């Protein structure tokens, strides 16, 4: 009876070819892997409830205080992006003022700019 006890780790099976060298494949347009996982049934509704009336109009806020970070943050996505008024329900007039206020807030470092990825 001769048993071979292989104490070596059997990791030699996985062959990982380093794809880094410029092969002679040429710039042939291959099929792109991955892509956007879009196509799901209904995806929005996470940020805000859709309001019919603009919040600022409702509360009769004429000038949007750019110092009110909490207020502004409600209209800024996590990455610092301004949420489109489609999602917020803000009217055009106030959205414009809001954008301005957010940009002002950014300039004085109250709000972050869009975080680069
Ligand atoms: Zn409004």
Short mmCIF file of N, CA and C and ligand atoms in Angstrom, two decimals:
data_model
loop_
_atom_site.label_atom_id
_atom_site.label_comp_id
_atom_site.label_asym_id
_atom_site.label_seq_id
_atom_site.Cartn_x
_atom_site.Cartn_y
_atom_site.Cartn_z
N UNK A 1 0.83 -1.20 0.00
CA UNK A 1 0.00 0.00 0.00
C UNK A 1 0.87 1.25 0.00
N UNK A 2 0.76 1.96 -1.05
CA UNK A 2 1.54 3.20 -1.11
C UNK A 2 0.62 4.37 -1.42
N UNK A 3 0.45 5.11 -0.44
CA UNK A 3 -0.43 6.28 -0.65
C UNK A 3 0.40 7.54 -0.83
N UNK A 4 0.06 8.25 -1.86
CA UNK A 4 0.79 9.50 -2.08
C UNK A 4 0.04 10.66 -1.45
N UNK A 5 0.58 11.11 -0.44
CA UNK A 5 -0.06 12.28 0.20
C UNK A 5 0.47 13.56 -0.42
N UNK A 6 -0.36 14.11 -1.18
CA UNK A 6 0.06 15.36 -1.82
C UNK A 6 -0.17 16.53 -0.86
N UNK A 7 0.89 17.03 -0.44
CA UNK A 7 0.79 18.15 0.49
C UNK A 7 0.77 19.49 -0.25
N UNK A 8 0.98 19.40 -1.53
CA UNK A 8 0.99 20.66 -2.28
C UNK A 8 -0.44 21.14 -2.54
N UNK A 9 -0.57 22.38 -2.54
CA UNK A 9 -1.89 22.96 -2.82
C UNK A 9 -2.19 22.84 -4.30
N UNK A 10 -3.32 22.29 -4.60
CA UNK A 10 -3.66 22.07 -6.02
C UNK A 10 -4.15 23.34 -6.68
N UNK A 11 -3.34 24.31 -6.70
CA UNK A 11 -3.77 25.56 -7.33
C UNK A 11 -3.17 25.72 -8.70
N UNK A 12 -2.50 24.74 -9.14
CA UNK A 12 -1.82 24.86 -10.42
C UNK A 12 -2.78 24.65 -11.57
N UNK A 13 -3.99 24.29 -11.26
CA UNK A 13 -4.94 24.00 -12.33
C UNK A 13 -5.44 25.27 -13.00
N UNK A 14 -5.59 26.27 -12.21
CA UNK A 14 -6.14 27.50 -12.78
C UNK A 14 -5.09 28.21 -13.60
N UNK A 15 -5.36 28.32 -14.86
CA UNK A 15 -4.41 29.02 -15.72
C UNK A 15 -4.92 30.44 -15.97
N UNK A 16 -4.18 31.34 -15.47
CA UNK A 16 -4.58 32.73 -15.69
C UNK A 16 -3.66 33.36 -16.72
N UNK A 17 -4.19 33.52 -17.86
CA UNK A 17 -3.40 34.15 -18.90
C UNK A 17 -3.42 35.66 -18.70
N UNK A 18 -2.29 36.22 -18.53
CA UNK A 18 -2.23 37.67 -18.35
C UNK A 18 -2.53 38.41 -19.64
N UNK A 19 -3.68 38.99 -19.65
CA UNK A 19 -4.05 39.73 -20.87
C UNK A 19 -3.62 41.17 -20.72
N UNK A 20 -2.46 41.42 -21.14
CA UNK A 20 -1.98 42.79 -20.99
C UNK A 20 -1.12 43.16 -22.18
N UNK A 21 -0.48 42.16 -22.72
CA UNK A 21 0.38 42.44 -23.85
C UNK A 21 -0.45 42.75 -25.09
N UNK A 22 0.08 43.62 -25.87
CA UNK A 22 -0.64 44.00 -27.08
C UNK A 22 -0.57 42.87 -28.09
N UNK A 23 -1.62 42.16 -28.17
CA UNK A 23 -1.64 41.04 -29.09
C UNK A 23 -1.95 41.51 -30.50
N UNK A 24 -1.76 40.63 -31.43
CA UNK A 24 -2.00 40.98 -32.83
C UNK A 24 -3.48 40.89 -33.20
N UNK A 25 -4.28 40.99 -32.20
CA UNK A 25 -5.71 40.86 -32.46
C UNK A 25 -6.25 42.05 -33.23
N UNK A 26 -5.62 43.18 -33.04
CA UNK A 26 -6.11 44.35 -33.74
C UNK A 26 -7.32 44.93 -33.03
N UNK A 27 -7.69 46.09 -33.46
CA UNK A 27 -8.83 46.77 -32.83
C UNK A 27 -10.15 46.26 -33.34
N UNK A 28 -10.28 45.01 -33.33
CA UNK A 28 -11.56 44.46 -33.77
C UNK A 28 -12.60 44.68 -32.69
N UNK A 29 -13.69 45.22 -33.06
CA UNK A 29 -14.72 45.53 -32.07
C UNK A 29 -15.41 44.28 -31.59
N UNK A 30 -14.97 43.82 -30.46
CA UNK A 30 -15.62 42.64 -29.90
C UNK A 30 -16.87 43.05 -29.16
N UNK A 31 -17.65 42.08 -28.82
CA UNK A 31 -18.85 42.36 -28.04
C UNK A 31 -18.51 42.85 -26.65
N UNK A 32 -19.07 43.95 -26.29
CA UNK A 32 -18.76 44.51 -24.98
C UNK A 32 -19.36 43.68 -23.85
N UNK A 33 -18.53 43.31 -22.95
CA UNK A 33 -19.05 42.56 -21.80
C UNK A 33 -19.75 43.49 -20.82
N UNK A 34 -20.69 42.99 -20.21
CA UNK A 34 -21.37 43.79 -19.20
C UNK A 34 -22.30 44.80 -19.83
N UNK A 35 -22.24 45.98 -19.33
CA UNK A 35 -23.15 46.98 -19.84
C UNK A 35 -24.07 47.42 -18.74
N UNK A 36 -25.06 48.09 -19.12
CA UNK A 36 -25.98 48.58 -18.09
C UNK A 36 -27.05 47.55 -17.76
N UNK A 37 -27.26 47.38 -16.50
CA UNK A 37 -28.29 46.43 -16.08
C UNK A 37 -29.68 47.04 -16.12
N UNK A 38 -29.91 47.77 -17.15
CA UNK A 38 -31.21 48.42 -17.24
C UNK A 38 -32.28 47.46 -17.73
N UNK A 39 -33.44 47.96 -17.79
CA UNK A 39 -34.51 47.11 -18.30
C UNK A 39 -35.37 46.51 -17.21
N UNK A 40 -35.13 46.95 -16.01
CA UNK A 40 -35.95 46.44 -14.92
C UNK A 40 -37.32 47.09 -14.93
N UNK A 41 -38.27 46.42 -14.42
CA UNK A 41 -39.62 46.97 -14.37
C UNK A 41 -39.77 48.01 -13.26
N UNK A 42 -39.76 49.24 -13.67
CA UNK A 42 -39.96 50.30 -12.69
C UNK A 42 -38.76 50.43 -11.78
N UNK A 43 -38.08 51.50 -11.87
CA UNK A 43 -36.87 51.59 -11.06
C UNK A 43 -36.82 52.82 -10.20
N UNK A 44 -37.68 53.75 -10.45
CA UNK A 44 -37.54 54.99 -9.69
C UNK A 44 -38.48 55.03 -8.50
N UNK A 45 -38.35 56.09 -7.81
CA UNK A 45 -39.19 56.20 -6.63
C UNK A 45 -38.36 56.03 -5.38
N UNK A 46 -37.08 56.07 -5.57
CA UNK A 46 -36.23 55.85 -4.42
C UNK A 46 -35.87 57.17 -3.75
N UNK A 47 -35.68 58.15 -4.57
CA UNK A 47 -35.25 59.43 -4.03
C UNK A 47 -36.39 60.19 -3.36
N UNK A 48 -37.36 60.47 -4.16
CA UNK A 48 -38.42 61.33 -3.66
C UNK A 48 -39.77 60.78 -4.08
N UNK A 49 -40.69 61.17 -3.32
CA UNK A 49 -42.04 60.93 -3.82
C UNK A 49 -42.35 62.01 -4.82
N UNK A 50 -43.00 61.63 -5.81
CA UNK A 50 -43.32 62.62 -6.82
C UNK A 50 -44.42 63.54 -6.31
N UNK A 51 -44.08 64.76 -6.20
CA UNK A 51 -45.10 65.71 -5.77
C UNK A 51 -45.63 66.44 -6.98
N UNK A 52 -46.83 66.78 -6.86
CA UNK A 52 -47.41 67.51 -7.99
C UNK A 52 -47.03 68.98 -7.92
N UNK A 53 -46.94 69.44 -6.71
CA UNK A 53 -46.66 70.85 -6.55
C UNK A 53 -45.23 71.04 -6.05
N UNK A 54 -44.67 72.08 -6.52
CA UNK A 54 -43.31 72.42 -6.10
C UNK A 54 -43.29 72.73 -4.61
N UNK A 55 -42.28 72.22 -3.98
CA UNK A 55 -42.19 72.39 -2.54
C UNK A 55 -42.06 73.86 -2.15
N UNK A 56 -41.29 74.55 -2.93
CA UNK A 56 -41.04 75.96 -2.60
C UNK A 56 -42.27 76.81 -2.85
N UNK A 57 -43.01 76.40 -3.84
CA UNK A 57 -44.24 77.12 -4.10
C UNK A 57 -45.22 76.86 -2.95
N UNK A 58 -45.24 75.64 -2.49
CA UNK A 58 -46.14 75.29 -1.41
C UNK A 58 -45.82 76.06 -0.14
N UNK A 59 -44.55 76.11 0.14
CA UNK A 59 -44.14 76.80 1.37
C UNK A 59 -43.89 78.28 1.14
N UNK A 60 -44.15 78.67 -0.05
CA UNK A 60 -44.01 80.09 -0.41
C UNK A 60 -42.59 80.59 -0.14
N UNK A 61 -41.67 79.78 -0.52
CA UNK A 61 -40.28 80.21 -0.41
C UNK A 61 -39.89 80.84 -1.73
N UNK A 62 -39.59 82.06 -1.67
CA UNK A 62 -39.27 82.74 -2.92
C UNK A 62 -37.80 82.60 -3.24
N UNK A 63 -37.00 83.10 -2.34
CA UNK A 63 -35.56 82.99 -2.53
C UNK A 63 -35.08 81.76 -1.76
N UNK A 64 -34.35 80.94 -2.45
CA UNK A 64 -33.85 79.73 -1.80
C UNK A 64 -32.55 80.04 -1.06
N UNK A 65 -32.56 79.82 0.22
CA UNK A 65 -31.35 80.12 1.00
C UNK A 65 -30.25 79.12 0.71
N UNK A 66 -29.19 79.61 0.16
CA UNK A 66 -28.11 78.68 -0.20
C UNK A 66 -27.34 78.22 1.02
N UNK A 67 -27.61 78.89 2.13
CA UNK A 67 -26.90 78.45 3.34
C UNK A 67 -27.60 77.29 4.02
N UNK A 68 -28.81 77.10 3.62
CA UNK A 68 -29.56 76.01 4.24
C UNK A 68 -29.14 74.68 3.59
N UNK A 69 -28.13 74.12 4.15
CA UNK A 69 -27.55 72.92 3.54
C UNK A 69 -28.54 71.76 3.58
N UNK A 70 -29.20 71.67 4.67
CA UNK A 70 -30.13 70.54 4.80
C UNK A 70 -31.22 70.60 3.74
N UNK A 71 -31.62 71.79 3.51
CA UNK A 71 -32.65 71.95 2.49
C UNK A 71 -32.09 71.57 1.12
N UNK A 72 -30.92 72.07 0.85
CA UNK A 72 -30.32 71.82 -0.45
C UNK A 72 -29.97 70.35 -0.63
N UNK A 73 -29.56 69.76 0.43
CA UNK A 73 -29.15 68.35 0.33
C UNK A 73 -30.31 67.46 -0.07
N UNK A 74 -31.48 67.96 0.21
CA UNK A 74 -32.64 67.19 -0.22
C UNK A 74 -32.78 67.14 -1.73
N UNK A 75 -32.07 68.03 -2.38
CA UNK A 75 -32.17 68.08 -3.83
C UNK A 75 -30.86 67.73 -4.50
N UNK A 76 -29.99 67.17 -3.70
CA UNK A 76 -28.71 66.75 -4.25
C UNK A 76 -28.55 65.26 -3.99
N UNK A 77 -28.19 64.56 -5.01
CA UNK A 77 -27.99 63.13 -4.86
C UNK A 77 -26.73 62.86 -4.05
N UNK A 78 -26.51 61.61 -3.78
CA UNK A 78 -25.39 61.26 -2.92
C UNK A 78 -24.05 61.69 -3.50
N UNK A 79 -23.97 61.63 -4.76
CA UNK A 79 -22.68 61.97 -5.37
C UNK A 79 -22.51 63.46 -5.58
N UNK A 80 -23.48 64.19 -5.13
CA UNK A 80 -23.35 65.63 -5.29
C UNK A 80 -24.04 66.15 -6.53
N UNK A 81 -24.75 65.26 -7.14
CA UNK A 81 -25.43 65.67 -8.35
C UNK A 81 -26.77 66.31 -8.01
N UNK A 82 -27.12 67.25 -8.79
CA UNK A 82 -28.42 67.89 -8.55
C UNK A 82 -29.52 67.00 -9.12
N UNK A 83 -30.46 66.75 -8.28
CA UNK A 83 -31.54 65.87 -8.70
C UNK A 83 -32.43 66.62 -9.69
N UNK A 84 -32.72 66.01 -10.79
CA UNK A 84 -33.57 66.67 -11.77
C UNK A 84 -34.97 66.89 -11.24
N UNK A 85 -35.56 67.91 -11.73
CA UNK A 85 -36.84 68.30 -11.15
C UNK A 85 -37.95 67.33 -11.48
N UNK A 86 -37.65 66.47 -12.36
CA UNK A 86 -38.63 65.41 -12.63
C UNK A 86 -38.85 64.57 -11.39
N UNK A 87 -37.77 64.39 -10.67
CA UNK A 87 -37.86 63.56 -9.47
C UNK A 87 -38.29 64.36 -8.26
N UNK A 88 -37.91 65.61 -8.26
CA UNK A 88 -38.23 66.39 -7.07
C UNK A 88 -39.59 67.05 -7.18
N UNK A 89 -39.98 67.34 -8.38
CA UNK A 89 -41.27 67.97 -8.55
C UNK A 89 -41.22 69.47 -8.39
N UNK A 90 -40.01 69.98 -8.37
CA UNK A 90 -39.87 71.42 -8.23
C UNK A 90 -40.20 72.08 -9.57
N UNK A 91 -40.82 73.20 -9.46
CA UNK A 91 -41.19 73.89 -10.69
C UNK A 91 -39.96 74.48 -11.35
N UNK A 92 -40.13 74.88 -12.57
CA UNK A 92 -38.98 75.35 -13.33
C UNK A 92 -38.31 76.54 -12.67
N UNK A 93 -39.12 77.44 -12.23
CA UNK A 93 -38.57 78.65 -11.62
C UNK A 93 -37.72 78.32 -10.41
N UNK A 94 -38.28 77.50 -9.58
CA UNK A 94 -37.56 77.21 -8.35
C UNK A 94 -36.40 76.27 -8.59
N UNK A 95 -36.55 75.44 -9.57
CA UNK A 95 -35.43 74.55 -9.88
C UNK A 95 -34.22 75.37 -10.30
N UNK A 96 -34.51 76.40 -11.01
CA UNK A 96 -33.44 77.28 -11.47
C UNK A 96 -32.77 77.96 -10.29
N UNK A 97 -33.60 78.44 -9.42
CA UNK A 97 -33.04 79.10 -8.24
C UNK A 97 -32.32 78.08 -7.35
N UNK A 98 -32.88 76.95 -7.33
CA UNK A 98 -32.28 75.89 -6.51
C UNK A 98 -30.90 75.53 -7.04
N UNK A 99 -30.82 75.39 -8.33
CA UNK A 99 -29.53 75.09 -8.94
C UNK A 99 -28.50 76.16 -8.60
N UNK A 100 -28.96 77.36 -8.67
CA UNK A 100 -28.07 78.47 -8.35
C UNK A 100 -27.64 78.39 -6.90
N UNK A 101 -28.58 78.13 -6.06
CA UNK A 101 -28.27 78.06 -4.63
C UNK A 101 -27.29 76.93 -4.34
N UNK A 102 -27.51 75.83 -5.00
CA UNK A 102 -26.62 74.69 -4.79
C UNK A 102 -25.21 75.02 -5.26
N UNK A 103 -25.15 75.67 -6.37
CA UNK A 103 -23.82 76.03 -6.88
C UNK A 103 -23.13 77.02 -5.96
N UNK A 104 -23.92 77.90 -5.42
CA UNK A 104 -23.35 78.84 -4.46
C UNK A 104 -22.85 78.11 -3.23
N UNK A 105 -23.66 77.20 -2.80
CA UNK A 105 -23.29 76.43 -1.61
C UNK A 105 -22.02 75.62 -1.87
N UNK A 106 -21.89 75.18 -3.09
CA UNK A 106 -20.69 74.42 -3.43
C UNK A 106 -19.46 75.31 -3.37
N UNK A 107 -19.64 76.49 -3.82
CA UNK A 107 -18.49 77.40 -3.87
C UNK A 107 -17.98 77.76 -2.50
N UNK A 108 -18.88 77.77 -1.56
CA UNK A 108 -18.40 78.05 -0.22
C UNK A 108 -18.29 76.77 0.58
N UNK A 109 -18.21 75.69 -0.15
CA UNK A 109 -17.88 74.39 0.46
C UNK A 109 -18.92 73.91 1.45
N UNK A 110 -20.14 74.29 1.22
CA UNK A 110 -21.19 73.74 2.06
C UNK A 110 -21.67 72.40 1.50
N UNK A 111 -21.62 72.34 0.20
CA UNK A 111 -22.01 71.11 -0.45
C UNK A 111 -20.84 70.58 -1.26
N UNK A 112 -20.78 69.30 -1.40
CA UNK A 112 -19.69 68.73 -2.21
C UNK A 112 -19.98 68.85 -3.69
N UNK A 113 -18.94 68.97 -4.44
CA UNK A 113 -19.11 68.87 -5.88
C UNK A 113 -19.35 67.41 -6.22
N UNK A 114 -19.66 67.19 -7.45
CA UNK A 114 -19.88 65.81 -7.85
C UNK A 114 -18.60 65.02 -7.58
N UNK A 115 -18.72 64.03 -6.75
CA UNK A 115 -17.53 63.26 -6.41
C UNK A 115 -17.05 62.50 -7.63
N UNK A 116 -15.80 62.66 -7.89
CA UNK A 116 -15.27 61.96 -9.05
C UNK A 116 -15.08 60.50 -8.72
N UNK A 117 -15.29 59.75 -9.71
CA UNK A 117 -15.23 58.31 -9.48
C UNK A 117 -13.87 57.78 -9.88
ZN1 LIG B 1 -41.92 76.53 -7.36
#
